[in-house]
CSV table of C-alpha atoms in Angstrom, one decimal:
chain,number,residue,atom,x,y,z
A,1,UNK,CA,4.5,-12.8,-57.5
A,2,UNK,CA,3.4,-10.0,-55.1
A,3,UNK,CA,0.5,-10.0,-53.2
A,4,UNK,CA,-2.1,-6.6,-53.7
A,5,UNK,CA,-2.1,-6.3,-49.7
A,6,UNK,CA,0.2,-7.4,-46.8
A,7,UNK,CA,-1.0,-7.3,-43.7
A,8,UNK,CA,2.1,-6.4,-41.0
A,9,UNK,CA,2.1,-7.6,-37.1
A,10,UNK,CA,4.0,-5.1,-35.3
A,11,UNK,CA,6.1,-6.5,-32.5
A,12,UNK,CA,8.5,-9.6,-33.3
A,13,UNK,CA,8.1,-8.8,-36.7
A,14,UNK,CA,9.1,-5.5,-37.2
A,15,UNK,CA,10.4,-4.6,-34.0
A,16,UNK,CA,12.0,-6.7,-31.0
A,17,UNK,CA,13.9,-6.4,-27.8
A,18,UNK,CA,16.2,-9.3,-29.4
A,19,UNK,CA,16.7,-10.6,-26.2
A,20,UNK,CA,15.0,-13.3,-24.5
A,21,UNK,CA,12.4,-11.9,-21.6
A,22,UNK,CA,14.4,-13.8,-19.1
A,23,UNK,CA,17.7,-11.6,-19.8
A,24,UNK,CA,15.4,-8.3,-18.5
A,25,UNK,CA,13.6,-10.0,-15.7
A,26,UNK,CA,17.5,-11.2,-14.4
A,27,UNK,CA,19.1,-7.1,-14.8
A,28,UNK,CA,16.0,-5.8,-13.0
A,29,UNK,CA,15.6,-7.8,-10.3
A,30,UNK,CA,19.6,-7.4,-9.2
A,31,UNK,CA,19.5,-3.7,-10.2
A,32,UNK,CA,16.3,-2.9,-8.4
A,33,UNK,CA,17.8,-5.2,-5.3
A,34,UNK,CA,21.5,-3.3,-5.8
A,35,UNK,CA,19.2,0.2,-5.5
A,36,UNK,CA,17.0,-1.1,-3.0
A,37,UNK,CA,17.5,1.5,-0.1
A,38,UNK,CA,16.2,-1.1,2.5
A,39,UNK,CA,20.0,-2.3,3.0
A,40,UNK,CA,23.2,-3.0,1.3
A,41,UNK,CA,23.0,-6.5,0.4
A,42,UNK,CA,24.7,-9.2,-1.4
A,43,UNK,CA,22.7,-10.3,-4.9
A,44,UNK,CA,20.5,-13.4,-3.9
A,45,UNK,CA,22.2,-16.7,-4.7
A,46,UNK,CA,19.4,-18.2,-5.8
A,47,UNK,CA,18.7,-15.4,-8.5
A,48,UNK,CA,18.6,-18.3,-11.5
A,49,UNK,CA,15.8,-20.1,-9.7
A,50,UNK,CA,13.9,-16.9,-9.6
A,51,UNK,CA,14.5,-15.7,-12.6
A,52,UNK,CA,13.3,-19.2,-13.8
A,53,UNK,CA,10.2,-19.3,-11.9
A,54,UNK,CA,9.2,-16.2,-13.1
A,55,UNK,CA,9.7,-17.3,-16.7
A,56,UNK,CA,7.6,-20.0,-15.6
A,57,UNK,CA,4.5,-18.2,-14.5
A,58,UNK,CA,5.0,-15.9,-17.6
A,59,UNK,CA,4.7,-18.9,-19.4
A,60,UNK,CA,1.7,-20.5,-17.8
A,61,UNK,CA,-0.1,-16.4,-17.6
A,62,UNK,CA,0.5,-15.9,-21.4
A,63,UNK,CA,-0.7,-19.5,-22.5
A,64,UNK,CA,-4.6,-18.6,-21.6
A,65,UNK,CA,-6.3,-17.0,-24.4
A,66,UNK,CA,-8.5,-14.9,-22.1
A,67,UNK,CA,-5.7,-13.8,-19.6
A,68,UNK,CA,-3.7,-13.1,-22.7
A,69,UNK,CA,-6.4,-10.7,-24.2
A,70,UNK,CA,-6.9,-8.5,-21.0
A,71,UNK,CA,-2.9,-8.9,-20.0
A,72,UNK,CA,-1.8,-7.4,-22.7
A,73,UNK,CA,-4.2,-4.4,-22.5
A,74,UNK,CA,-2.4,-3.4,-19.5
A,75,UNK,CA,1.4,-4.6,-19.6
A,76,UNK,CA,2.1,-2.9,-16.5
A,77,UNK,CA,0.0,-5.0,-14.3
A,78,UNK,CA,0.3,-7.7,-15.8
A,79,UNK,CA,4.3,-7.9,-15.2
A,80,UNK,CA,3.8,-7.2,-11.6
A,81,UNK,CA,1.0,-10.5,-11.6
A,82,UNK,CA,3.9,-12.1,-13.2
A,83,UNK,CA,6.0,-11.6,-10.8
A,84,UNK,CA,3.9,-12.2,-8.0
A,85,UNK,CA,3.3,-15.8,-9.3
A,86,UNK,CA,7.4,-16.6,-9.5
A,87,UNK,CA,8.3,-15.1,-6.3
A,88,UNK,CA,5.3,-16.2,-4.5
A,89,UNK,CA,5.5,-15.6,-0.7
A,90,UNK,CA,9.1,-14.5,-0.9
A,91,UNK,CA,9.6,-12.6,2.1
A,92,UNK,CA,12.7,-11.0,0.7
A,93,UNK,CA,11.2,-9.1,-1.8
A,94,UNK,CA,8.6,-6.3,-0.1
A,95,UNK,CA,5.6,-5.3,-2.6
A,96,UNK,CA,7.0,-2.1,-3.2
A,97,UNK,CA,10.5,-4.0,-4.3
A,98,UNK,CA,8.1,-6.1,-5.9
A,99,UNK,CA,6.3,-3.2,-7.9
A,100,UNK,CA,10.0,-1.3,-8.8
A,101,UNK,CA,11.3,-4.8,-10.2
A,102,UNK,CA,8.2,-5.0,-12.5
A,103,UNK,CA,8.3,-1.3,-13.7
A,104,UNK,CA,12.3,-2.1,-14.2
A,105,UNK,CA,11.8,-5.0,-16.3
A,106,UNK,CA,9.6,-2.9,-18.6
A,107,UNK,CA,11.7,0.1,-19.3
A,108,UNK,CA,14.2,-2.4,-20.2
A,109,UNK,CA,12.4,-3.8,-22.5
A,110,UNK,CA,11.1,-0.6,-24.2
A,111,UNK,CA,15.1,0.9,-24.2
A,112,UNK,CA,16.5,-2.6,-25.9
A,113,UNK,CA,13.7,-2.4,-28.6
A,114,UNK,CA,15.1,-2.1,-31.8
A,115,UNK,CA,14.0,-2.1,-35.5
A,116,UNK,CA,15.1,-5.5,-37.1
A,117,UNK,CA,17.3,-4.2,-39.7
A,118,UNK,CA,15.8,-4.5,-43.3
A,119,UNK,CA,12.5,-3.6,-41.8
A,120,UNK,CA,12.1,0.3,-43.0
A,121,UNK,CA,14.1,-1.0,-46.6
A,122,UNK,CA,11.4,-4.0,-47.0
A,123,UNK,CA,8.7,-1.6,-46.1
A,124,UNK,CA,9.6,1.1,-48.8
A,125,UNK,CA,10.5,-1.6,-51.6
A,126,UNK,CA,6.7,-2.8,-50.8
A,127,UNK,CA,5.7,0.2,-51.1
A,128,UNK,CA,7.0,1.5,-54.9
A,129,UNK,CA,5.9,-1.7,-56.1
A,130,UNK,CA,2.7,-0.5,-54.8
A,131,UNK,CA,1.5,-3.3,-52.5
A,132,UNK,CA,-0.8,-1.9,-49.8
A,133,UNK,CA,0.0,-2.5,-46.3
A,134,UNK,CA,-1.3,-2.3,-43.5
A,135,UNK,CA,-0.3,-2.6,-39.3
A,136,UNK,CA,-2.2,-4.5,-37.8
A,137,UNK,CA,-1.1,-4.7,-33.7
A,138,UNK,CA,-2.7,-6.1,-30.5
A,139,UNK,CA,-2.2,-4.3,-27.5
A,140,UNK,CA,-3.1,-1.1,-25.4
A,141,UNK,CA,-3.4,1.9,-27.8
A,142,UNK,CA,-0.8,4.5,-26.0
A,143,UNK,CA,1.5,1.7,-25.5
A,144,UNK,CA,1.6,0.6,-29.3
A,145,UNK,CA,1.4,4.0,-30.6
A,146,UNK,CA,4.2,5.1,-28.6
A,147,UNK,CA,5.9,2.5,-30.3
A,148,UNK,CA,5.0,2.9,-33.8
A,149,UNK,CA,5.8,6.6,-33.8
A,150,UNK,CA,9.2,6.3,-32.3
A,151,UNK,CA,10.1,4.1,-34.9
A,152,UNK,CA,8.3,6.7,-37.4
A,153,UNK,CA,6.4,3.4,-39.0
A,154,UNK,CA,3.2,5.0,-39.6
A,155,UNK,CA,3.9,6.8,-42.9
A,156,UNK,CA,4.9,3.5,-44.9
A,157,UNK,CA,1.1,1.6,-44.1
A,158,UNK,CA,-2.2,3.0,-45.9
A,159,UNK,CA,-3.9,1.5,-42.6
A,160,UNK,CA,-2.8,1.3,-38.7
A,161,UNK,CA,-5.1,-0.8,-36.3
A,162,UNK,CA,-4.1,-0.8,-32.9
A,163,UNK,CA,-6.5,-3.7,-30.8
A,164,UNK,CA,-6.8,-1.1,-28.1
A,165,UNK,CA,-8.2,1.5,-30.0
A,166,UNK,CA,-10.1,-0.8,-32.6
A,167,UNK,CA,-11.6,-2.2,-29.9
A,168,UNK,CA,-10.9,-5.4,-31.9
A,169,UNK,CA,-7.5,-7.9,-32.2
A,170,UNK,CA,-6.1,-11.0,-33.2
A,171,UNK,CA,-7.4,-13.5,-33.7
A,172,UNK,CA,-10.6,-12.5,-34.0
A,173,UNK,CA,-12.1,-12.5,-37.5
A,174,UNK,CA,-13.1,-9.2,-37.4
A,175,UNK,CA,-9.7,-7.9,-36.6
A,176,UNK,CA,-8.9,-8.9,-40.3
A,177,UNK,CA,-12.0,-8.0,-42.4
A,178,UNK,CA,-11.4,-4.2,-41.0
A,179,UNK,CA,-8.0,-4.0,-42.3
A,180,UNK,CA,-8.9,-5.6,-45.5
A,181,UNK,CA,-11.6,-3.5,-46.0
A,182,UNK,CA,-9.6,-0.7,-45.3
A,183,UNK,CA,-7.6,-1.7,-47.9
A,184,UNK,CA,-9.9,-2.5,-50.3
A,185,UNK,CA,-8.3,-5.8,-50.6
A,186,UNK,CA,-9.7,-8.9,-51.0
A,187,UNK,CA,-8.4,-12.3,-48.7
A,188,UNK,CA,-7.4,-14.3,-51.3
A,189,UNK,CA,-4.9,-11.0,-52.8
A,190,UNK,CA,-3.5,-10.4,-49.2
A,191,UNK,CA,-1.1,-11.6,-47.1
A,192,UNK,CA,-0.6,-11.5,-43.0
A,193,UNK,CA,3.2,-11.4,-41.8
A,194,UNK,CA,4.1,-12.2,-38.7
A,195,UNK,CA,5.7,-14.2,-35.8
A,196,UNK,CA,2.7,-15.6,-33.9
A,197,UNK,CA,1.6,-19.1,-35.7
A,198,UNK,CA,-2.0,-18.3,-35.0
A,199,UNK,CA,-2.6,-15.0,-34.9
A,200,UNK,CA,-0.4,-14.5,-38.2
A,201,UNK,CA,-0.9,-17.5,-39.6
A,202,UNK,CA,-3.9,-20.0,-38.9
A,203,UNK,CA,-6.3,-17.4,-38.2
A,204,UNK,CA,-5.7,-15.5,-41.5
A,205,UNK,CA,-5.5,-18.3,-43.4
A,206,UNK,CA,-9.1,-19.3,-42.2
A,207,UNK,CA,-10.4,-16.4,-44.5
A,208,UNK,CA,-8.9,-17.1,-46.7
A,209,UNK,CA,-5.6,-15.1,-46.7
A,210,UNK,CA,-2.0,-16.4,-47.2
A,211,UNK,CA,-0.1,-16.8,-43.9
A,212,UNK,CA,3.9,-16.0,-43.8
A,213,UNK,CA,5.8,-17.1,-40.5
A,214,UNK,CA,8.5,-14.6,-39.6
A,215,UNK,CA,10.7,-16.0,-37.7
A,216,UNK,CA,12.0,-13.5,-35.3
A,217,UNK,CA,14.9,-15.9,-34.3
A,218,UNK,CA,16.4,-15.4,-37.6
A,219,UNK,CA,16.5,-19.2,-38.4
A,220,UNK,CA,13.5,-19.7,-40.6
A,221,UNK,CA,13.0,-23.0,-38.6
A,222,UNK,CA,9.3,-23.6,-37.4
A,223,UNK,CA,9.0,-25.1,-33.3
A,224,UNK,CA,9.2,-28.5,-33.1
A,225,UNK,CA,6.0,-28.5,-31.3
A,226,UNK,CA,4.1,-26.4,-34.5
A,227,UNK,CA,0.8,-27.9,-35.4
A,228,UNK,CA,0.4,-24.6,-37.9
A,229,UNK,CA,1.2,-25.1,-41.5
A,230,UNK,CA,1.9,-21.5,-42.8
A,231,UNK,CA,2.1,-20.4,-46.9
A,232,UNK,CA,5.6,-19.6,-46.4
A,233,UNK,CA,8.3,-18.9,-43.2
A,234,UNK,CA,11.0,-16.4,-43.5
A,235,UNK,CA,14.1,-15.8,-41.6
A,236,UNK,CA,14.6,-12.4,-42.9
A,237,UNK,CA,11.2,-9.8,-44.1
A,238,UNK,CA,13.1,-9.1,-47.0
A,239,UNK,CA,12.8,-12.3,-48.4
A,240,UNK,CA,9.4,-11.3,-49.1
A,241,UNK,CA,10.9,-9.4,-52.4
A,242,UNK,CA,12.4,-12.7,-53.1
């Protein structure tokens, strides 16, 4: 039976780089190094251990709730502090090698970002059957909304809230009760889709809304290490016309 209102997370979910941040911090620090005009230079042989501690900092930066918050207001600065942390005192790698590596590994990113592909088909299928939906995104507000127009997603949702210009995100309670209220939809009619276990799943389901893992993976197989019990996971979004 369909819900009267889905709630929609935006990247991971919809949209994804479908590659492992590891794979764009490896091509831009040996393209930036290859481009570096300080020298012609042989790759570093150690490029897996770096590549490895930066994946390590990334880790530890991203598993603080507060750091989270303000780091992914500003993505830019946050991937150079990222980078910092992995390198460390690294005397091979100047700050302004340092800055064009971090700047690389973003435009990366944003160029491999792709719709997943029954995204746009689930959306409209929703859609006739009249569910409401809504976006409902953390991150900075030219950043996000860069993204949801070049993927045209705006004209499928009744509702698009974008944490930096709500001034509000997940998981904070409040980030919910505005979208269902600009639905007009109640918590126990709605559901929240997405890949984060709490922000798409415990959080919403603590008001009372139905939480649906999407498993951007593809497997429909919930981390080992989950502690979150959602409604129902997916592999695929549309097995939510199932």
């Amino acid at each position: 039976m369909r819900p009267g209102a889905i709630l929609f997370d935006l990247d991971d979910t919809l949209i994804s780089p479908h590659l492992h941040r590891t794979v764009f911090w490896n091509d831009a620090i040996a393209g930036a190094w290859r481009e570096d005009p300080s020298g012609d230079r042989p790759l570093p042989g150690d490029l897996d251990r770096l590549v490895d501690a930066v994946d390590r900092a990334a880790r530890h930066f991203w598993s603080d709730p507060v750091r989270h918050r303000n780091g992914r207001l500003d993505l830019a600065t946050t991937r150079l502090r990222i980078l910092d942390a992995g390198l460390g005192r690294d005397d091979r790698f100047p700050a302004a090698l340092r800055t064009e590596i971090a700047d690389r590994c973003g435009r990366l990113m944003h160029a491999s970002t792709r719709l997943f592909p029954d995204a746009i088909a689930t959306l409209e299928a929703l859609n006739a059957e009249g569910v409401r939906l809504a976006l409902v995104t953390n991150g900075a507000g030219a950043v996000q909304r860069e993204k949801i127009e070049r993927f045209a997603l705006a004209r499928h949702f009744r509702h698009v809230q974008i944490e930096g210009e709500a001034g509000v995100g997940k998981p904070e309670p409040e980030a919910y009760r505005r979208a269902l209220a600009a639905l007009d939809a109640r918590p126990d009619e709605t559901w929240m889709v997405g890949d984060n276990l709490e922000w798409e799943v415990a959080a919403p389901q603590r008001l009372g809304i139905r939480g649906i893992w999407r498993d951007p993976r593809g497997r429909g197989i919930l981390p080992g290490h989950a502690t979150v019990s959602p409604d129902r996971t997916i592999a695929r979004l549309e097995q939510l016309l199932d």
